[in-house]
């Protein structure tokens, strides 16, 4: 059970890109699952069902974040930013590049890529989780990967 | 070393490196806390008794597992008054709640949780959601407690700290429970199901009762507790309903109602509530003697001097709306309904007495009351300023009530020697020509402004003010709405002469109201002020009949029943100087009568036909009746 909480938190964090928002989204995921308990018809599909709820919760969290006018930055983060600024840009890595590139693409593109590369879902599972036809998944996944590649290339050039 | 292109393998590795992480500490607890107080039925139309699908069971298992993990991290602490080692509770004495197997999982759309989960919710932060808690209720033992005045129902008083709702079966009456436990607040709840405490029993123990309480922490009234006790008040589990006793659902808790004691029936109150909060279950009801007991339930009303306190009986009804409790106050015999808002103010939300809607200055007024032509405030002011004139006047205007006793006042310049002398709070009382909003509230700050148009200061003490709007008529926008009234009264009251020299002029200028003739155009009943502690044997009709023999075409504006000489002096201070006291009878009636356009004050001895009339010098002269009162 602990692993499932971690998995949903990791998925949420990958989509929303912020720890506090990921916490909120994770809580909302389990609350929503509890509320919509009757909707689950096939217990074998429980994980996919829960991840679908997690994706929706993450999207809702992002929408809410978009409405905020001011975002709070923990004092520790401000200090870290100041230190980083003093010593120049942090050393580049795949994870840094990926993080920066994901910020350049849309939420839908980020979501489908996270489900594919982090959760390891194939096209059929993505279709089930996202609630769209398989053909649509294929085209969206292709578009998202191309967008990510472009963003990574831009990051590498900038680095 | 050259990195390969961003192929699937490299992307997979980067994604996992960046996003594989453990959930932060406290997240599981947060999930658990939110789930245990949340019903699937409320949101998903769950029906009790319906077979759970296998998938649902899996989710429940998941949630339960999450909860267990979360609670493990918490150590299942029971709070300050409760030992934290829950393992000890699994003693030989402990036994499963008999109702545990038969209980429905949901009561009032709330999942039934145990005391440990309730404590988790309590300790997780401010959370006033309604929860249903199953446990063993251990009533307080029979002990002697010193009397302490109640300031707030949430404050712990003897023997509150010895009354417990425990997770485990526990009979040690004088000790805190071994396992998790809560101190419930059962004020206003029917507790006739509680076994009577008995002394001298085996170990002086009481047998706990297995119950399900529906209630909440973080009650809004906790903010009114003394500062040092606010945290303890917040942690008090306020019981709004006893949902099960030995597995059986008891009748709706209704307290304070005996046959014929209320004008409204239970059905009347339920209908009023249903109109205001449709499809919301009533958890408990109490008919409260408003002057004596309402402030013990809603202490804020005393602080603000709310007019609800001068009602005879007020129904306090707790209603479950969505997932929180709402407290409605309904004035007995009316459909006037108020809701206690989160700031502890009573806000009128329904009823046939409409809120005042200010009218234009030149609103046409016409008609007469008691033979007196109704005039504007500005006309009354002209009479006042023209010279000494104590004629009775009928004045139409907009009334703004006193903020006392919520005001902090400086010590008076002079001692109170006359009832018409201004006191603390009187400066906020106005009768204005125009419907001006004079009281404004923003957050916790309430301000008073002086009227801009013509206005006079009425003196309304000893009058029935139950018609006043609650919370000064302050609406949702924070502005007060004055009340459209017609007052009958006079300037230049003879008692102004008793004021300190420096105040006499101001006392003369006060408009002494003898009768409230109209409220929103409606004539209220005769004001009879009962200020006596003894019991009067005469009725209002007896007094009217007694006076009718001596006063032709009797027009009574006001009556008061007082405690003999002591009570009389508060209204007629000139009688205080009579050596030895003039009136030895325990109960007297003071009656103001309109005679030839001026007010006359009569004193009638209760249970007799003896009448005195106050003359202009402030003496009581016998005016009728067979035998004079001993002096």
Short mmCIF file of C-alpha atoms in Angstrom, two decimals, chain B residues 199-565:
data_model
loop_
_atom_site.label_atom_id
_atom_site.label_comp_id
_atom_site.label_asym_id
_atom_site.label_seq_id
_atom_site.Cartn_x
_atom_site.Cartn_y
_atom_site.Cartn_z
CA UNK B 199 -22.55 5.27 44.69
CA UNK B 200 -21.55 2.24 46.67
CA UNK B 201 -21.63 -0.21 43.81
CA UNK B 202 -18.94 -2.74 43.10
CA UNK B 203 -15.74 -0.70 42.84
CA UNK B 204 -18.07 2.26 42.40
CA UNK B 205 -17.83 1.47 38.73
CA UNK B 206 -20.29 2.46 36.09
CA UNK B 207 -21.05 0.18 33.22
CA UNK B 208 -20.20 1.94 29.98
CA UNK B 209 -22.83 2.13 27.28
CA UNK B 210 -21.93 1.29 23.71
CA UNK B 211 -22.98 4.21 21.55
CA UNK B 212 -22.45 6.02 18.30
CA UNK B 213 -22.15 9.77 18.74
CA UNK B 214 -22.39 12.17 15.82
CA UNK B 215 -20.50 15.37 16.48
CA UNK B 216 -17.52 17.51 15.71
CA UNK B 217 -14.32 19.09 17.00
CA UNK B 218 -13.25 22.70 16.53
CA UNK B 219 -16.65 24.10 17.39
CA UNK B 220 -17.00 27.75 16.37
CA UNK B 221 -17.79 28.70 19.98
CA UNK B 222 -14.31 27.65 21.08
CA UNK B 223 -13.04 31.06 20.05
CA UNK B 224 -15.18 32.53 22.82
CA UNK B 225 -13.49 30.49 25.54
CA UNK B 226 -10.94 32.23 27.76
CA UNK B 227 -7.67 32.44 25.86
CA UNK B 228 -5.91 29.87 28.01
CA UNK B 229 -8.68 27.37 27.34
CA UNK B 230 -9.29 27.86 23.63
CA UNK B 231 -7.19 24.86 22.63
CA UNK B 232 -8.99 22.60 25.11
CA UNK B 233 -12.34 23.91 23.89
CA UNK B 234 -11.35 23.19 20.30
CA UNK B 235 -10.49 19.62 21.26
CA UNK B 236 -13.85 19.03 22.91
CA UNK B 237 -15.99 16.57 20.97
CA UNK B 238 -19.35 18.32 20.69
CA UNK B 239 -22.08 15.71 20.38
CA UNK B 240 -24.90 16.80 18.10
CA UNK B 241 -26.75 13.51 18.05
CA UNK B 242 -26.76 10.22 19.87
CA UNK B 243 -27.20 8.00 16.84
CA UNK B 244 -27.11 4.58 18.50
CA UNK B 245 -27.43 3.27 22.03
CA UNK B 246 -26.77 -0.47 22.33
CA UNK B 247 -27.12 -0.64 18.57
CA UNK B 248 -30.58 0.89 18.58
CA UNK B 249 -31.41 4.27 17.09
CA UNK B 250 -32.99 6.43 19.82
CA UNK B 251 -35.68 9.01 19.05
CA UNK B 252 -34.63 12.47 17.93
CA UNK B 253 -33.14 14.35 20.87
CA UNK B 254 -35.62 17.03 21.92
CA UNK B 255 -35.05 18.81 25.20
CA UNK B 256 -36.80 21.56 27.09
CA UNK B 257 -40.29 20.75 25.86
CA UNK B 258 -43.11 19.84 28.19
CA UNK B 259 -46.78 19.72 27.41
CA UNK B 260 -48.09 23.17 26.68
CA UNK B 261 -44.79 24.91 27.36
CA UNK B 262 -44.22 26.06 23.78
CA UNK B 263 -46.39 27.75 21.22
CA UNK B 264 -44.73 25.98 18.34
CA UNK B 265 -45.03 22.23 17.94
CA UNK B 266 -42.20 19.98 16.85
CA UNK B 267 -43.86 19.74 13.45
CA UNK B 268 -43.91 23.54 13.18
CA UNK B 269 -40.19 23.75 13.87
CA UNK B 270 -39.40 20.88 11.52
CA UNK B 271 -41.34 22.60 8.76
CA UNK B 272 -39.48 25.88 9.28
CA UNK B 273 -36.16 24.07 9.22
CA UNK B 274 -37.14 22.07 6.15
CA UNK B 275 -37.94 25.29 4.37
CA UNK B 276 -34.55 26.78 5.20
CA UNK B 277 -32.41 23.67 4.93
CA UNK B 278 -34.25 21.24 2.68
CA UNK B 279 -33.29 17.59 2.88
CA UNK B 280 -30.89 18.25 5.71
CA UNK B 281 -31.37 15.99 8.73
CA UNK B 282 -32.14 17.52 12.11
CA UNK B 283 -29.76 16.06 14.67
CA UNK B 284 -31.18 17.59 17.81
CA UNK B 285 -33.63 20.20 19.05
CA UNK B 286 -33.92 22.14 22.28
CA UNK B 287 -36.57 24.59 23.40
CA UNK B 288 -34.63 27.09 25.46
CA UNK B 289 -35.75 29.67 27.98
CA UNK B 290 -34.11 32.50 26.10
CA UNK B 291 -33.48 35.04 28.88
CA UNK B 292 -32.14 32.40 31.24
CA UNK B 293 -30.44 29.75 29.17
CA UNK B 294 -29.87 30.78 25.56
CA UNK B 295 -26.61 32.51 26.37
CA UNK B 296 -25.33 29.34 28.00
CA UNK B 297 -25.68 27.62 24.63
CA UNK B 298 -24.66 30.55 22.45
CA UNK B 299 -22.49 32.77 24.66
CA UNK B 300 -21.86 35.25 21.87
CA UNK B 301 -25.46 36.43 22.09
CA UNK B 302 -24.81 37.76 25.57
CA UNK B 303 -21.68 39.53 24.43
CA UNK B 304 -23.55 41.32 21.67
CA UNK B 305 -26.69 41.87 23.71
CA UNK B 306 -28.69 40.13 21.02
CA UNK B 307 -32.42 40.72 21.05
CA UNK B 308 -33.01 36.98 20.86
CA UNK B 309 -32.25 36.93 24.56
CA UNK B 310 -35.40 38.88 25.34
CA UNK B 311 -37.62 36.35 23.59
CA UNK B 312 -39.53 33.99 25.81
CA UNK B 313 -38.53 30.69 24.20
CA UNK B 314 -36.12 30.06 21.35
CA UNK B 315 -35.64 26.71 19.66
CA UNK B 316 -32.03 25.74 19.07
CA UNK B 317 -31.90 23.24 16.23
CA UNK B 318 -28.77 21.50 15.00
CA UNK B 319 -28.92 20.50 11.35
CA UNK B 320 -26.41 18.52 9.33
CA UNK B 321 -25.83 20.42 6.11
CA UNK B 322 -23.45 18.75 3.68
CA UNK B 323 -20.77 17.67 6.12
CA UNK B 324 -20.96 20.30 8.84
CA UNK B 325 -23.37 21.25 11.57
CA UNK B 326 -25.53 24.35 11.28
CA UNK B 327 -27.28 25.79 14.31
CA UNK B 328 -30.60 27.47 13.68
CA UNK B 329 -32.52 29.49 16.25
CA UNK B 330 -36.27 29.74 15.79
CA UNK B 331 -38.36 32.11 17.90
CA UNK B 332 -41.13 30.07 19.48
CA UNK B 333 -44.56 30.80 18.11
CA UNK B 334 -43.17 32.50 15.00
CA UNK B 335 -41.47 31.49 11.79
CA UNK B 336 -38.54 33.80 12.44
CA UNK B 337 -35.40 31.76 11.95
CA UNK B 338 -31.80 32.76 12.57
CA UNK B 339 -28.61 30.97 11.72
CA UNK B 340 -25.47 31.15 13.83
CA UNK B 341 -22.74 32.11 11.39
CA UNK B 342 -19.07 31.13 11.75
CA UNK B 343 -18.40 34.43 13.52
CA UNK B 344 -20.96 33.47 16.17
CA UNK B 345 -23.49 36.06 15.08
CA UNK B 346 -27.18 35.20 14.78
CA UNK B 347 -28.26 36.22 11.30
CA UNK B 348 -31.93 36.19 10.38
CA UNK B 349 -32.40 33.93 7.39
CA UNK B 350 -36.16 33.68 7.21
CA UNK B 351 -39.49 34.57 8.73
CA UNK B 352 -42.38 36.85 8.14
CA UNK B 353 -40.87 39.87 9.87
CA UNK B 354 -39.16 41.51 6.94
CA UNK B 355 -35.90 43.32 7.17
CA UNK B 356 -36.26 47.06 7.03
CA UNK B 357 -35.85 48.69 3.70
CA UNK B 358 -35.00 52.33 4.10
CA UNK B 359 -37.48 54.64 2.46
CA UNK B 360 -37.08 58.10 1.04
CA UNK B 361 -36.95 60.99 3.42
CA UNK B 362 -40.24 62.36 2.26
CA UNK B 363 -42.09 59.11 2.86
CA UNK B 364 -45.71 60.00 3.38
CA UNK B 365 -47.01 59.11 6.79
CA UNK B 366 -50.54 59.43 7.91
CA UNK B 367 -52.95 58.16 10.50
CA UNK B 368 -52.98 58.21 14.23
CA UNK B 369 -52.45 55.92 17.17
CA UNK B 370 -54.21 56.32 20.51
CA UNK B 371 -55.68 59.50 19.05
CA UNK B 372 -52.23 60.99 18.42
CA UNK B 373 -51.33 62.12 14.91
CA UNK B 374 -48.23 60.34 13.67
CA UNK B 375 -45.43 62.78 12.92
CA UNK B 376 -41.91 62.72 11.50
CA UNK B 377 -38.79 62.85 13.64
CA UNK B 378 -38.08 66.37 12.41
CA UNK B 379 -41.49 67.54 13.65
CA UNK B 380 -40.82 65.98 17.05
CA UNK B 381 -37.47 67.75 17.22
CA UNK B 382 -39.19 71.05 16.53
CA UNK B 383 -41.50 70.47 19.48
CA UNK B 384 -38.58 69.52 21.70
CA UNK B 385 -36.61 72.61 20.84
CA UNK B 386 -39.57 74.98 21.21
CA UNK B 387 -39.50 74.78 25.00
CA UNK B 388 -40.65 72.60 27.86
CA UNK B 389 -43.42 70.43 26.50
CA UNK B 390 -44.20 66.96 27.83
CA UNK B 391 -47.08 66.21 25.46
CA UNK B 392 -47.30 62.65 24.27
CA UNK B 393 -46.17 62.32 20.67
CA UNK B 394 -46.46 59.55 18.10
CA UNK B 395 -43.29 59.62 16.04
CA UNK B 396 -42.53 57.57 12.96
CA UNK B 397 -38.87 56.85 12.19
CA UNK B 398 -36.11 54.29 11.76
CA UNK B 399 -34.79 52.71 14.89
CA UNK B 400 -31.17 51.64 15.47
CA UNK B 401 -30.72 49.59 18.67
CA UNK B 402 -28.13 49.83 21.40
CA UNK B 403 -24.79 48.09 21.02
CA UNK B 404 -24.56 47.70 24.80
CA UNK B 405 -23.33 45.59 26.50
CA UNK B 406 -20.81 44.84 23.77
CA UNK B 407 -19.38 48.34 24.14
CA UNK B 408 -16.52 49.17 26.43
CA UNK B 409 -17.48 52.29 28.28
CA UNK B 410 -15.64 54.73 30.43
CA UNK B 411 -16.87 55.26 33.94
CA UNK B 412 -19.87 57.61 33.99
CA UNK B 413 -19.21 61.22 34.84
CA UNK B 414 -21.99 61.20 37.41
CA UNK B 415 -23.78 58.42 39.30
CA UNK B 416 -27.03 57.22 37.83
CA UNK B 417 -29.76 59.13 39.65
CA UNK B 418 -32.53 58.99 37.07
CA UNK B 419 -33.59 56.31 34.59
CA UNK B 420 -33.70 58.89 31.81
CA UNK B 421 -30.04 59.72 32.32
CA UNK B 422 -27.90 58.45 29.45
CA UNK B 423 -25.92 55.30 30.16
CA UNK B 424 -23.23 53.39 28.37
CA UNK B 425 -24.49 52.29 25.00
CA UNK B 426 -27.29 54.83 24.81
CA UNK B 427 -25.27 57.01 22.48
CA UNK B 428 -25.69 54.41 19.73
CA UNK B 429 -29.48 54.30 20.02
CA UNK B 430 -31.22 56.45 17.45
CA UNK B 431 -34.59 57.14 15.95
CA UNK B 432 -33.78 58.68 12.59
CA UNK B 433 -36.02 60.37 10.08
CA UNK B 434 -34.28 58.61 7.21
CA UNK B 435 -33.51 54.94 6.95
CA UNK B 436 -29.83 55.37 7.71
CA UNK B 437 -27.53 52.43 8.32
CA UNK B 438 -25.51 53.41 11.39
CA UNK B 439 -23.80 50.18 12.47
CA UNK B 440 -21.21 48.61 10.26
CA UNK B 441 -19.23 45.45 10.71
CA UNK B 442 -16.08 44.44 8.93
CA UNK B 443 -14.50 41.25 10.24
CA UNK B 444 -14.42 41.52 14.00
CA UNK B 445 -14.67 45.29 14.00
CA UNK B 446 -18.01 46.98 14.53
CA UNK B 447 -18.32 50.71 14.09
CA UNK B 448 -21.10 53.19 14.83
CA UNK B 449 -21.69 56.35 12.91
CA UNK B 450 -23.84 59.31 13.86
CA UNK B 451 -26.88 59.98 11.73
CA UNK B 452 -26.60 62.58 9.01
CA UNK B 453 -30.28 63.51 8.94
CA UNK B 454 -32.66 64.53 11.73
CA UNK B 455 -32.57 62.11 14.65
CA UNK B 456 -33.42 61.84 18.31
CA UNK B 457 -32.26 59.59 21.07
CA UNK B 458 -35.05 57.48 22.49
CA UNK B 459 -35.11 55.97 25.96
CA UNK B 460 -36.60 52.47 25.74
CA UNK B 461 -35.66 50.84 28.99
CA UNK B 462 -38.29 48.57 30.54
CA UNK B 463 -40.04 48.10 27.20
CA UNK B 464 -40.52 44.79 25.44
CA UNK B 465 -37.90 44.86 22.68
CA UNK B 466 -38.40 41.37 21.32
CA UNK B 467 -39.24 42.86 17.94
CA UNK B 468 -35.70 44.11 17.49
CA UNK B 469 -33.80 42.42 14.66
CA UNK B 470 -31.13 40.00 15.73
CA UNK B 471 -27.51 41.10 15.54
CA UNK B 472 -28.57 44.76 15.17
CA UNK B 473 -30.06 43.98 11.78
CA UNK B 474 -26.61 43.66 10.28
CA UNK B 475 -26.89 41.94 6.95
CA UNK B 476 -24.44 39.98 4.84
CA UNK B 477 -22.86 43.19 3.55
CA UNK B 478 -21.96 44.25 7.09
CA UNK B 479 -24.38 47.19 7.17
CA UNK B 480 -27.23 47.39 9.65
CA UNK B 481 -30.80 47.89 8.56
CA UNK B 482 -32.84 50.11 10.87
CA UNK B 483 -36.36 49.10 11.86
CA UNK B 484 -39.40 51.05 10.72
CA UNK B 485 -41.29 51.98 13.89
CA UNK B 486 -43.80 54.35 15.43
CA UNK B 487 -42.94 55.27 19.01
CA UNK B 488 -45.31 56.96 21.44
CA UNK B 489 -43.45 59.02 24.01
CA UNK B 490 -42.58 62.42 25.33
CA UNK B 491 -39.79 64.89 26.04
CA UNK B 492 -39.33 66.75 29.32
CA UNK B 493 -40.00 63.73 31.48
CA UNK B 494 -40.58 64.72 35.12
CA UNK B 495 -37.77 62.36 36.17
CA UNK B 496 -35.27 64.59 34.33
CA UNK B 497 -35.29 66.72 37.45
CA UNK B 498 -33.55 63.87 39.28
CA UNK B 499 -30.59 63.90 36.89
CA UNK B 500 -27.31 65.51 38.01
CA UNK B 501 -27.40 69.24 37.43
CA UNK B 502 -25.08 69.10 34.45
CA UNK B 503 -27.18 66.43 32.75
CA UNK B 504 -30.65 67.83 33.30
CA UNK B 505 -30.83 69.51 29.93
CA UNK B 506 -29.82 66.31 28.14
CA UNK B 507 -32.29 64.33 30.24
CA UNK B 508 -35.08 66.70 29.26
CA UNK B 509 -34.22 66.24 25.61
CA UNK B 510 -34.45 62.49 25.76
CA UNK B 511 -37.48 61.03 24.05
CA UNK B 512 -38.97 58.70 26.66
CA UNK B 513 -40.81 55.98 24.81
CA UNK B 514 -43.92 54.74 26.56
CA UNK B 515 -45.13 52.44 23.83
CA UNK B 516 -43.96 50.87 20.61
CA UNK B 517 -47.07 51.45 18.55
CA UNK B 518 -45.94 50.06 15.19
CA UNK B 519 -43.13 47.81 13.96
CA UNK B 520 -43.02 47.55 10.18
CA UNK B 521 -46.56 48.94 10.21
CA UNK B 522 -47.85 46.23 12.55
CA UNK B 523 -49.10 46.92 16.06
CA UNK B 524 -47.27 44.72 18.58
CA UNK B 525 -49.05 43.44 21.68
CA UNK B 526 -49.16 45.53 24.86
CA UNK B 527 -45.73 45.62 26.46
CA UNK B 528 -45.82 43.98 29.89
CA UNK B 529 -42.39 44.03 31.51
CA UNK B 530 -42.01 41.38 34.16
CA UNK B 531 -39.22 42.37 36.51
CA UNK B 532 -40.45 40.63 39.63
CA UNK B 533 -38.94 37.59 41.20
CA UNK B 534 -42.03 36.78 43.23
CA UNK B 535 -45.29 35.65 41.75
CA UNK B 536 -48.06 38.10 40.95
CA UNK B 537 -51.57 37.08 41.81
CA UNK B 538 -53.27 39.71 39.67
CA UNK B 539 -53.49 39.26 35.93
CA UNK B 540 -53.12 41.94 33.30
CA UNK B 541 -56.88 41.90 32.91
CA UNK B 542 -57.32 42.38 36.68
CA UNK B 543 -55.12 45.46 36.60
CA UNK B 544 -56.95 46.86 33.59
CA UNK B 545 -60.25 46.34 35.37
CA UNK B 546 -58.97 47.97 38.54
CA UNK B 547 -57.75 51.03 36.68
CA UNK B 548 -60.83 51.26 34.52
CA UNK B 549 -62.87 52.11 37.58
CA UNK B 550 -60.80 55.26 38.15
CA UNK B 551 -59.56 56.19 34.69
CA UNK B 552 -62.21 56.83 32.08
CA UNK B 553 -61.51 55.70 28.52
CA UNK B 554 -58.46 53.86 29.67
CA UNK B 555 -55.54 53.83 27.19
CA UNK B 556 -52.77 51.72 28.70
CA UNK B 557 -49.44 52.13 26.92
CA UNK B 558 -47.19 50.04 29.13
CA UNK B 559 -47.18 47.85 32.23
CA UNK B 560 -44.48 46.45 34.47
CA UNK B 561 -44.60 44.04 37.38
CA UNK B 562 -41.87 44.79 39.93
CA UNK B 563 -40.56 43.61 43.26
CA UNK B 564 -42.17 45.97 45.72
CA UNK B 565 -40.28 49.04 46.82
#
